[in-house]
């Protein structure tokens, strides 16, 4: 029973992840079985219309990368921008994962956390990776200021 609940929890976590759109990539190291590269992906904030985040991340090539079993490194960067009128689809918590993506078969996940800075009426986005047992302090942060005429609806 314990194993079943762990498996169901992992499946739920995988199903709950959002999908990003690849914008482009550059090769950083040529490999016969597939090059290592830097990839830029975009994702739209699922609760905030008019905000898109662009995440730069390395992807391993080689045999392990080709089969999707390589554990990706934790070096990620982020830039979020207003790309249209900002509208909130629903109230947002002061802090939550806006996007997440697996970076290895099971153990590593990339997170983009949306935080609300009420004082400055600003959405702050932090990206980092974690593992089931330990994570990395490598991170990147960006912010999108929301016009004062549009207060951020915070879910308390």
CSV table of N, CA and C in Angstrom, one decimal:
chain,number,residue,atom,x,y,z
A,1,UNK,N,0.8,-1.2,0.0
A,1,UNK,CA,0.0,0.0,0.0
A,1,UNK,C,0.9,1.3,0.0
A,2,UNK,N,1.9,1.2,0.8
A,2,UNK,CA,2.8,2.4,0.9
A,2,UNK,C,3.4,2.7,-0.5
A,3,UNK,N,3.9,1.6,-1.2
A,3,UNK,CA,4.5,1.8,-2.5
A,3,UNK,C,3.5,2.4,-3.5
A,4,UNK,N,2.2,1.9,-3.4
A,4,UNK,CA,1.2,2.4,-4.3
A,4,UNK,C,0.9,3.9,-4.1
A,5,UNK,N,0.9,4.4,-2.8
A,5,UNK,CA,0.7,5.8,-2.6
A,5,UNK,C,1.9,6.6,-3.1
A,6,UNK,N,3.1,6.1,-3.0
A,6,UNK,CA,4.3,6.8,-3.5
A,6,UNK,C,4.2,6.9,-5.0
A,7,UNK,N,3.8,5.8,-5.6
A,7,UNK,CA,3.7,5.8,-7.1
A,7,UNK,C,2.6,6.8,-7.6
A,8,UNK,N,1.5,6.8,-6.9
A,8,UNK,CA,0.4,7.7,-7.3
A,8,UNK,C,0.8,9.1,-7.1
A,9,UNK,N,1.6,9.4,-6.0
A,9,UNK,CA,2.0,10.8,-5.7
A,9,UNK,C,3.0,11.2,-6.8
A,10,UNK,N,3.9,10.4,-7.3
A,10,UNK,CA,4.8,10.7,-8.4
A,10,UNK,C,4.0,10.9,-9.7
A,11,UNK,N,3.1,10.1,-10.0
A,11,UNK,CA,2.3,10.3,-11.2
A,11,UNK,C,1.5,11.6,-11.1
A,12,UNK,N,0.9,11.9,-10.0
A,12,UNK,CA,0.2,13.2,-9.8
A,12,UNK,C,1.1,14.4,-10.0
A,13,UNK,N,2.3,14.3,-9.5
A,13,UNK,CA,3.3,15.4,-9.6
A,13,UNK,C,3.7,15.5,-11.1
A,14,UNK,N,3.9,14.4,-11.8
A,14,UNK,CA,4.2,14.5,-13.2
A,14,UNK,C,3.1,15.1,-14.0
A,15,UNK,N,1.9,14.7,-13.7
A,15,UNK,CA,0.7,15.2,-14.5
A,15,UNK,C,0.5,16.7,-14.2
A,16,UNK,N,0.9,17.2,-13.0
A,16,UNK,CA,0.6,18.6,-12.7
A,16,UNK,C,1.6,19.5,-13.2
A,17,UNK,N,2.7,19.1,-13.9
A,17,UNK,CA,3.6,20.0,-14.4
A,17,UNK,C,3.1,20.7,-15.7
A,18,UNK,N,3.5,21.9,-15.9
A,18,UNK,CA,3.2,22.6,-17.1
A,18,UNK,C,4.2,22.3,-18.2
A,19,UNK,N,3.8,22.7,-19.4
A,19,UNK,CA,4.7,22.5,-20.6
A,19,UNK,C,5.2,23.8,-21.1
A,20,UNK,N,6.5,23.9,-21.4
A,20,UNK,CA,7.1,25.1,-22.0
A,20,UNK,C,7.2,24.9,-23.5
A,21,UNK,N,7.4,26.0,-24.2
A,21,UNK,CA,7.6,26.0,-25.6
A,21,UNK,C,9.0,26.4,-25.9
A,22,UNK,N,9.7,25.5,-26.7
A,22,UNK,CA,11.1,25.8,-27.0
A,22,UNK,C,11.2,26.9,-28.0
A,23,UNK,N,12.0,27.9,-27.6
A,23,UNK,CA,12.2,29.1,-28.5
A,23,UNK,C,13.4,28.9,-29.4
A,24,UNK,N,14.5,28.3,-28.8
A,24,UNK,CA,15.7,28.0,-29.6
A,24,UNK,C,16.7,27.4,-28.7
A,25,UNK,N,17.9,27.0,-29.4
A,25,UNK,CA,19.0,26.4,-28.6
A,25,UNK,C,20.3,26.6,-29.4
A,26,UNK,N,21.4,26.5,-28.6
A,26,UNK,CA,22.7,26.5,-29.2
A,26,UNK,C,23.5,25.3,-28.7
A,27,UNK,N,24.3,24.8,-29.5
A,27,UNK,CA,25.2,23.7,-29.1
A,27,UNK,C,26.4,24.2,-28.3
A,28,UNK,N,26.7,23.5,-27.2
A,28,UNK,CA,27.9,23.9,-26.4
A,28,UNK,C,29.0,22.9,-26.4
A,29,UNK,N,28.7,21.7,-26.8
A,29,UNK,CA,29.7,20.7,-26.9
A,29,UNK,C,29.2,19.6,-27.8
A,30,UNK,N,29.9,19.4,-28.9
A,30,UNK,CA,29.5,18.4,-29.9
A,30,UNK,C,29.7,17.0,-29.4
A,31,UNK,N,28.8,16.1,-29.6
A,31,UNK,CA,28.9,14.7,-29.3
A,31,UNK,C,28.3,13.9,-30.5
A,32,UNK,N,28.9,12.8,-30.8
A,32,UNK,CA,28.5,12.0,-31.9
A,32,UNK,C,27.0,11.5,-31.7
A,33,UNK,N,26.7,11.3,-30.4
A,33,UNK,CA,25.4,10.7,-30.1
A,33,UNK,C,24.4,11.9,-29.7
A,34,UNK,N,24.7,13.1,-29.9
A,34,UNK,CA,23.9,14.2,-29.6
A,34,UNK,C,24.6,15.3,-28.7
A,35,UNK,N,24.6,16.5,-29.2
A,35,UNK,CA,25.4,17.5,-28.5
A,35,UNK,C,24.7,18.0,-27.2
A,36,UNK,N,25.6,18.5,-26.3
A,36,UNK,CA,25.1,19.2,-25.1
A,36,UNK,C,24.7,20.6,-25.7
A,37,UNK,N,23.7,21.2,-25.1
A,37,UNK,CA,23.2,22.5,-25.6
A,37,UNK,C,22.6,23.3,-24.5
A,38,UNK,N,22.4,24.6,-24.8
A,38,UNK,CA,21.7,25.5,-24.0
A,38,UNK,C,20.3,25.7,-24.7
A,39,UNK,N,19.2,25.6,-24.0
A,39,UNK,CA,17.9,25.7,-24.5
A,39,UNK,C,17.2,26.9,-23.9
A,40,UNK,N,16.5,27.7,-24.7
A,40,UNK,CA,15.6,28.7,-24.1
A,40,UNK,C,14.2,28.3,-24.4
A,41,UNK,N,13.4,28.2,-23.3
A,41,UNK,CA,12.0,27.9,-23.4
A,41,UNK,C,11.1,29.0,-22.8
A,42,UNK,N,9.9,29.1,-23.3
A,42,UNK,CA,9.0,30.1,-22.8
A,42,UNK,C,7.8,29.4,-22.2
A,43,UNK,N,7.2,30.0,-21.2
A,43,UNK,CA,5.9,29.5,-20.7
A,43,UNK,C,5.1,30.7,-20.2
A,44,UNK,N,3.9,30.6,-20.4
A,44,UNK,CA,2.9,31.6,-20.0
A,44,UNK,C,2.5,31.3,-18.6
A,45,UNK,N,2.5,32.3,-17.7
A,45,UNK,CA,2.0,32.1,-16.3
A,45,UNK,C,0.6,31.6,-16.4
A,46,UNK,N,0.3,30.5,-15.8
A,46,UNK,CA,-1.1,29.9,-16.0
A,46,UNK,C,-2.2,30.7,-15.3
A,47,UNK,N,-1.8,31.6,-14.3
A,47,UNK,CA,-2.8,32.3,-13.6
A,47,UNK,C,-2.8,33.8,-13.9
A,48,UNK,N,-1.7,34.2,-14.6
A,48,UNK,CA,-1.6,35.7,-14.9
A,48,UNK,C,-1.4,35.9,-16.4
A,49,UNK,N,-2.5,36.2,-17.0
A,49,UNK,CA,-2.5,36.5,-18.5
A,49,UNK,C,-1.6,37.7,-18.7
A,50,UNK,N,-0.8,37.7,-19.8
A,50,UNK,CA,0.0,38.8,-20.1
A,50,UNK,C,1.4,38.7,-19.6
A,51,UNK,N,1.8,37.6,-18.9
A,51,UNK,CA,3.1,37.5,-18.4
A,51,UNK,C,3.7,36.2,-18.9
A,52,UNK,N,4.9,36.3,-19.5
A,52,UNK,CA,5.6,35.1,-20.0
A,52,UNK,C,7.0,35.0,-19.4
A,53,UNK,N,7.4,33.8,-19.1
A,53,UNK,CA,8.8,33.6,-18.5
A,53,UNK,C,9.6,32.9,-19.5
A,54,UNK,N,10.8,33.3,-19.6
A,54,UNK,CA,11.8,32.6,-20.5
A,54,UNK,C,12.9,32.0,-19.7
A,55,UNK,N,13.1,30.7,-19.8
A,55,UNK,CA,14.0,30.0,-18.9
A,55,UNK,C,15.1,29.4,-19.8
A,56,UNK,N,16.4,29.8,-19.5
A,56,UNK,CA,17.5,29.2,-20.1
A,56,UNK,C,18.1,28.1,-19.3
A,57,UNK,N,18.3,26.9,-19.9
A,57,UNK,CA,18.8,25.8,-19.2
A,57,UNK,C,19.6,24.9,-20.1
A,58,UNK,N,20.6,24.2,-19.4
A,58,UNK,CA,21.4,23.3,-20.2
A,58,UNK,C,20.7,21.9,-20.4
A,59,UNK,N,21.0,21.3,-21.5
A,59,UNK,CA,20.5,19.9,-21.7
A,59,UNK,C,21.6,19.1,-22.2
A,60,UNK,N,21.8,17.9,-21.6
A,60,UNK,CA,22.9,17.0,-21.9
A,60,UNK,C,22.5,16.2,-23.1
A,61,UNK,N,23.6,16.0,-23.9
A,61,UNK,CA,23.5,15.1,-25.1
A,61,UNK,C,24.1,13.8,-24.7
A,62,UNK,N,24.7,13.2,-25.7
A,62,UNK,CA,25.3,11.9,-25.5
A,62,UNK,C,24.3,10.8,-25.4
A,63,UNK,N,24.7,9.6,-25.0
A,63,UNK,CA,23.8,8.5,-25.0
A,63,UNK,C,22.7,8.7,-23.9
A,64,UNK,N,23.2,9.1,-22.7
A,64,UNK,CA,22.2,9.3,-21.6
A,64,UNK,C,21.2,10.4,-21.9
A,65,UNK,N,21.6,11.4,-22.6
A,65,UNK,CA,20.7,12.5,-23.0
A,65,UNK,C,19.7,12.0,-24.0
A,66,UNK,N,20.2,11.2,-25.0
A,66,UNK,CA,19.4,10.7,-26.0
A,66,UNK,C,18.2,9.8,-25.5
A,67,UNK,N,18.5,9.1,-24.4
A,67,UNK,CA,17.5,8.2,-23.8
A,67,UNK,C,16.7,8.9,-22.7
A,68,UNK,N,17.1,10.1,-22.4
A,68,UNK,CA,16.3,10.9,-21.4
A,68,UNK,C,16.6,10.4,-20.0
A,69,UNK,N,17.8,9.8,-19.8
A,69,UNK,CA,18.2,9.4,-18.4
A,69,UNK,C,19.3,10.2,-17.8
A,70,UNK,N,19.8,11.2,-18.5
A,70,UNK,CA,20.9,12.1,-18.0
A,70,UNK,C,20.3,13.0,-16.9
A,71,UNK,N,21.0,13.2,-15.8
A,71,UNK,CA,20.6,14.1,-14.8
A,71,UNK,C,21.1,15.5,-15.2
A,72,UNK,N,20.2,16.4,-15.4
A,72,UNK,CA,20.6,17.7,-15.9
A,72,UNK,C,21.2,18.6,-14.8
A,73,UNK,N,22.2,19.4,-15.1
A,73,UNK,CA,22.8,20.3,-14.1
A,73,UNK,C,21.8,21.4,-13.6
A,74,UNK,N,22.2,22.0,-12.5
A,74,UNK,CA,21.2,22.9,-11.9
A,74,UNK,C,21.4,24.4,-12.4
A,75,UNK,N,22.2,24.6,-13.4
A,75,UNK,CA,22.4,26.0,-13.9
A,75,UNK,C,21.2,26.4,-14.7
A,76,UNK,N,20.4,27.3,-14.2
A,76,UNK,CA,19.2,27.8,-15.0
A,76,UNK,C,19.1,29.3,-14.8
A,77,UNK,N,18.5,30.0,-15.7
A,77,UNK,CA,18.3,31.4,-15.6
A,77,UNK,C,16.9,31.7,-16.1
A,78,UNK,N,16.4,32.9,-15.7
A,78,UNK,CA,15.0,33.2,-16.0
A,78,UNK,C,14.9,34.7,-16.3
A,79,UNK,N,14.0,35.1,-17.2
A,79,UNK,CA,13.6,36.4,-17.4
A,79,UNK,C,12.1,36.4,-17.7
A,80,UNK,N,11.3,37.1,-16.9
A,80,UNK,CA,9.8,37.2,-17.1
A,80,UNK,C,9.5,38.6,-17.5
A,81,UNK,N,8.6,38.7,-18.4
A,81,UNK,CA,8.2,40.0,-19.0
A,81,UNK,C,6.7,40.1,-19.2
A,82,UNK,N,6.2,41.3,-19.2
A,82,UNK,CA,4.8,41.6,-19.6
A,82,UNK,C,4.8,41.5,-21.1
A,83,UNK,N,3.9,40.7,-21.6
A,83,UNK,CA,3.8,40.5,-23.1
A,83,UNK,C,2.4,40.9,-23.6
A,84,UNK,N,1.6,41.5,-22.7
A,84,UNK,CA,0.3,41.9,-23.1
A,84,UNK,C,-0.4,42.5,-21.8
A,85,UNK,N,-1.6,42.9,-22.0
A,85,UNK,CA,-2.3,43.4,-20.8
A,85,UNK,C,-2.3,42.4,-19.7
A,86,UNK,N,-2.0,42.8,-18.5
A,86,UNK,CA,-2.0,41.8,-17.3
A,86,UNK,C,-3.4,41.7,-16.8
A,87,UNK,N,-3.9,40.5,-16.8
A,87,UNK,CA,-5.2,40.1,-16.2
A,87,UNK,C,-5.0,38.9,-15.3
A,88,UNK,N,-5.6,38.9,-14.1
A,88,UNK,CA,-5.5,37.7,-13.3
A,88,UNK,C,-6.7,36.8,-13.5
A,89,UNK,N,-6.4,35.6,-13.8
A,89,UNK,CA,-7.5,34.6,-14.1
A,89,UNK,C,-8.1,34.2,-12.8
A,90,UNK,N,-7.4,34.3,-11.7
A,90,UNK,CA,-7.9,34.0,-10.3
A,90,UNK,C,-7.0,34.6,-9.3
A,91,UNK,N,-7.4,34.6,-8.1
A,91,UNK,CA,-6.5,35.1,-7.0
A,91,UNK,C,-5.3,34.2,-6.9
A,92,UNK,N,-4.1,34.7,-6.6
A,92,UNK,CA,-2.9,34.0,-6.5
A,92,UNK,C,-2.4,34.0,-5.0
A,93,UNK,N,-1.8,32.9,-4.6
A,93,UNK,CA,-1.2,32.8,-3.2
A,93,UNK,C,0.0,33.7,-3.2
A,94,UNK,N,0.5,34.0,-2.0
A,94,UNK,CA,1.7,34.9,-1.9
A,94,UNK,C,2.9,34.2,-2.5
A,95,UNK,N,2.9,32.8,-2.6
A,95,UNK,CA,4.0,32.1,-3.1
A,95,UNK,C,3.5,30.7,-3.6
A,96,UNK,N,3.8,30.3,-4.8
A,96,UNK,CA,3.5,29.0,-5.3
A,96,UNK,C,4.3,28.7,-6.6
A,97,UNK,N,4.4,27.4,-6.9
A,97,UNK,CA,5.0,27.0,-8.1
A,97,UNK,C,4.1,27.4,-9.3
A,98,UNK,N,4.6,28.2,-10.2
A,98,UNK,CA,3.9,28.6,-11.4
A,98,UNK,C,4.2,27.6,-12.5
A,99,UNK,N,5.3,26.9,-12.4
A,99,UNK,CA,5.7,26.0,-13.4
A,99,UNK,C,6.8,25.1,-12.8
A,100,UNK,N,6.7,23.8,-13.2
A,100,UNK,CA,7.8,22.9,-12.8
A,100,UNK,C,8.0,21.9,-14.0
A,101,UNK,N,9.2,21.3,-14.0
A,101,UNK,CA,9.6,20.4,-15.0
A,101,UNK,C,10.6,19.4,-14.5
A,102,UNK,N,10.4,18.1,-14.8
A,102,UNK,CA,11.4,17.1,-14.4
A,102,UNK,C,12.7,17.4,-15.1
A,103,UNK,N,13.8,17.2,-14.4
A,103,UNK,CA,15.2,17.3,-15.0
A,103,UNK,C,15.9,16.0,-15.0
A,104,UNK,N,15.4,15.0,-14.4
A,104,UNK,CA,15.9,13.6,-14.5
A,104,UNK,C,14.7,12.7,-14.4
A,105,UNK,N,14.9,11.4,-14.5
A,105,UNK,CA,13.8,10.5,-14.5
A,105,UNK,C,12.9,10.7,-13.4
A,106,UNK,N,13.4,10.8,-12.2
A,106,UNK,CA,12.5,10.9,-11.0
A,106,UNK,C,13.0,12.0,-10.0
A,107,UNK,N,14.3,12.1,-9.9
A,107,UNK,CA,14.9,12.7,-8.7
A,107,UNK,C,15.0,14.3,-8.8
A,108,UNK,N,15.1,14.9,-9.9
A,108,UNK,CA,15.4,16.3,-10.0
A,108,UNK,C,14.3,17.1,-10.7
A,109,UNK,N,13.9,18.2,-10.1
A,109,UNK,CA,12.8,19.0,-10.7
A,109,UNK,C,13.3,20.5,-10.8
A,110,UNK,N,13.0,21.1,-11.9
A,110,UNK,CA,13.2,22.6,-12.1
A,110,UNK,C,11.9,23.2,-11.6
A,111,UNK,N,12.0,24.3,-10.8
A,111,UNK,CA,10.8,25.0,-10.3
A,111,UNK,C,10.9,26.5,-10.8
A,112,UNK,N,9.8,27.0,-11.1
A,112,UNK,CA,9.6,28.5,-11.2
A,112,UNK,C,8.5,28.9,-10.2
A,113,UNK,N,9.0,29.6,-9.2
A,113,UNK,CA,8.1,30.0,-8.1
A,113,UNK,C,7.6,31.4,-8.3
A,114,UNK,N,6.3,31.6,-8.3
A,114,UNK,CA,5.8,33.0,-8.3
A,114,UNK,C,5.6,33.5,-6.9
A,115,UNK,N,6.1,34.7,-6.6
A,115,UNK,CA,5.9,35.3,-5.3
A,115,UNK,C,5.3,36.7,-5.5
A,116,UNK,N,4.5,37.1,-4.5
A,116,UNK,CA,3.8,38.4,-4.7
A,116,UNK,C,4.5,39.4,-3.7
A,117,UNK,N,5.0,40.5,-4.2
A,117,UNK,CA,5.5,41.6,-3.4
A,117,UNK,C,4.4,42.6,-3.3
A,118,UNK,N,3.6,42.5,-2.3
A,118,UNK,CA,2.4,43.4,-2.2
A,118,UNK,C,2.8,44.9,-2.1
A,119,UNK,N,3.9,45.2,-1.4
A,119,UNK,CA,4.3,46.6,-1.2
A,119,UNK,C,4.6,47.3,-2.6
A,120,UNK,N,5.2,46.6,-3.5
A,120,UNK,CA,5.6,47.1,-4.8
A,120,UNK,C,4.6,46.7,-5.9
A,121,UNK,N,3.6,46.0,-5.6
A,121,UNK,CA,2.6,45.5,-6.6
A,121,UNK,C,3.4,44.8,-7.7
A,122,UNK,N,4.2,43.8,-7.3
A,122,UNK,CA,5.1,43.2,-8.3
A,122,UNK,C,5.1,41.7,-8.1
A,123,UNK,N,5.2,41.0,-9.2
A,123,UNK,CA,5.3,39.5,-9.3
A,123,UNK,C,6.8,39.2,-9.4
A,124,UNK,N,7.3,38.4,-8.5
A,124,UNK,CA,8.7,38.0,-8.5
A,124,UNK,C,8.7,36.5,-8.8
A,125,UNK,N,9.6,36.1,-9.7
A,125,UNK,CA,9.7,34.8,-10.2
A,125,UNK,C,11.1,34.3,-9.9
A,126,UNK,N,11.2,33.2,-9.1
A,126,UNK,CA,12.5,32.5,-8.7
A,126,UNK,C,12.6,31.2,-9.4
A,127,UNK,N,13.7,30.9,-10.0
A,127,UNK,CA,13.9,29.5,-10.6
A,127,UNK,C,15.0,28.8,-9.9
A,128,UNK,N,14.8,27.5,-9.6
A,128,UNK,CA,15.9,26.7,-9.0
A,128,UNK,C,15.5,25.3,-9.3
A,129,UNK,N,16.5,24.4,-8.9
A,129,UNK,CA,16.2,22.9,-9.0
A,129,UNK,C,16.3,22.3,-7.7
A,130,UNK,N,15.6,21.2,-7.5
A,130,UNK,CA,15.7,20.4,-6.3
A,130,UNK,C,15.8,19.0,-6.6
A,131,UNK,N,16.2,18.2,-5.6
A,131,UNK,CA,16.2,16.7,-5.7
A,131,UNK,C,15.4,16.3,-4.5
A,132,UNK,N,15.0,15.0,-4.5
A,132,UNK,CA,14.2,14.4,-3.5
A,132,UNK,C,15.0,14.6,-2.1
A,133,UNK,N,16.3,14.4,-2.1
A,133,UNK,CA,17.1,14.4,-0.9
A,133,UNK,C,17.8,15.7,-0.7
A,134,UNK,N,18.4,16.3,-1.8
A,134,UNK,CA,19.1,17.6,-1.7
A,134,UNK,C,18.9,18.4,-2.9
A,135,UNK,N,19.1,19.7,-2.8
A,135,UNK,CA,18.9,20.5,-4.0
A,135,UNK,C,20.2,21.3,-4.2
A,136,UNK,N,20.0,22.4,-5.0
A,136,UNK,CA,21.1,23.3,-5.3
A,136,UNK,C,20.8,24.7,-4.9
A,137,UNK,N,21.8,25.4,-4.5
A,137,UNK,CA,21.5,26.8,-4.2
A,137,UNK,C,21.6,27.7,-5.5
A,138,UNK,N,21.9,27.1,-6.6
A,138,UNK,CA,21.9,27.9,-7.8
A,138,UNK,C,20.5,28.3,-8.2
A,139,UNK,N,20.4,29.6,-8.5
A,139,UNK,CA,19.0,30.1,-8.7
A,139,UNK,C,19.1,31.4,-9.6
A,140,UNK,N,18.0,31.8,-10.0
A,140,UNK,CA,17.9,33.1,-10.8
A,140,UNK,C,16.5,33.7,-10.4
A,141,UNK,N,16.5,35.0,-10.4
A,141,UNK,CA,15.3,35.7,-10.0
A,141,UNK,C,15.0,36.9,-11.0
A,142,UNK,N,13.7,37.1,-11.3
A,142,UNK,CA,13.3,38.2,-12.1
A,142,UNK,C,12.0,38.7,-11.6
A,143,UNK,N,11.5,39.9,-12.0
A,143,UNK,CA,10.3,40.5,-11.5
A,143,UNK,C,9.5,41.2,-12.6
A,144,UNK,N,8.2,41.2,-12.5
A,144,UNK,CA,7.3,41.9,-13.4
A,144,UNK,C,6.4,42.8,-12.5
A,145,UNK,N,6.6,44.1,-12.7
A,145,UNK,CA,5.8,45.1,-12.0
A,145,UNK,C,4.4,45.2,-12.6
A,146,UNK,N,3.4,45.2,-11.8
A,146,UNK,CA,2.0,45.3,-12.3
A,146,UNK,C,1.6,46.7,-12.0
A,147,UNK,N,0.9,47.3,-13.0
A,147,UNK,CA,0.4,48.7,-12.9
A,147,UNK,C,-0.4,48.8,-11.6
A,148,UNK,N,-0.2,49.9,-10.9
A,148,UNK,CA,-0.9,50.2,-9.6
A,148,UNK,C,-2.4,50.2,-9.8
A,149,UNK,N,-2.9,50.4,-11.0
A,149,UNK,CA,-4.3,50.4,-11.2
A,149,UNK,C,-4.9,49.0,-11.3
A,150,UNK,N,-4.0,48.0,-11.3
A,150,UNK,CA,-4.4,46.6,-11.3
A,150,UNK,C,-3.8,46.0,-10.0
A,151,UNK,N,-4.4,46.1,-8.9
A,151,UNK,CA,-3.9,45.4,-7.7
A,151,UNK,C,-3.9,43.9,-7.9
A,152,UNK,N,-2.8,43.3,-7.4
A,152,UNK,CA,-2.7,41.8,-7.5
A,152,UNK,C,-3.7,41.2,-6.5
A,153,UNK,N,-4.6,40.3,-7.0
A,153,UNK,CA,-5.6,39.7,-6.1
A,153,UNK,C,-4.9,38.5,-5.4
A,154,UNK,N,-4.6,38.7,-4.1
A,154,UNK,CA,-3.9,37.7,-3.3
A,154,UNK,C,-4.9,36.8,-2.6
A,155,UNK,N,-4.7,35.5,-2.7
A,155,UNK,CA,-5.5,34.5,-2.0
A,155,UNK,C,-4.9,34.3,-0.6
A,156,UNK,N,-5.6,34.7,0.4
A,156,UNK,CA,-5.0,34.6,1.8
A,156,UNK,C,-5.4,33.2,2.4
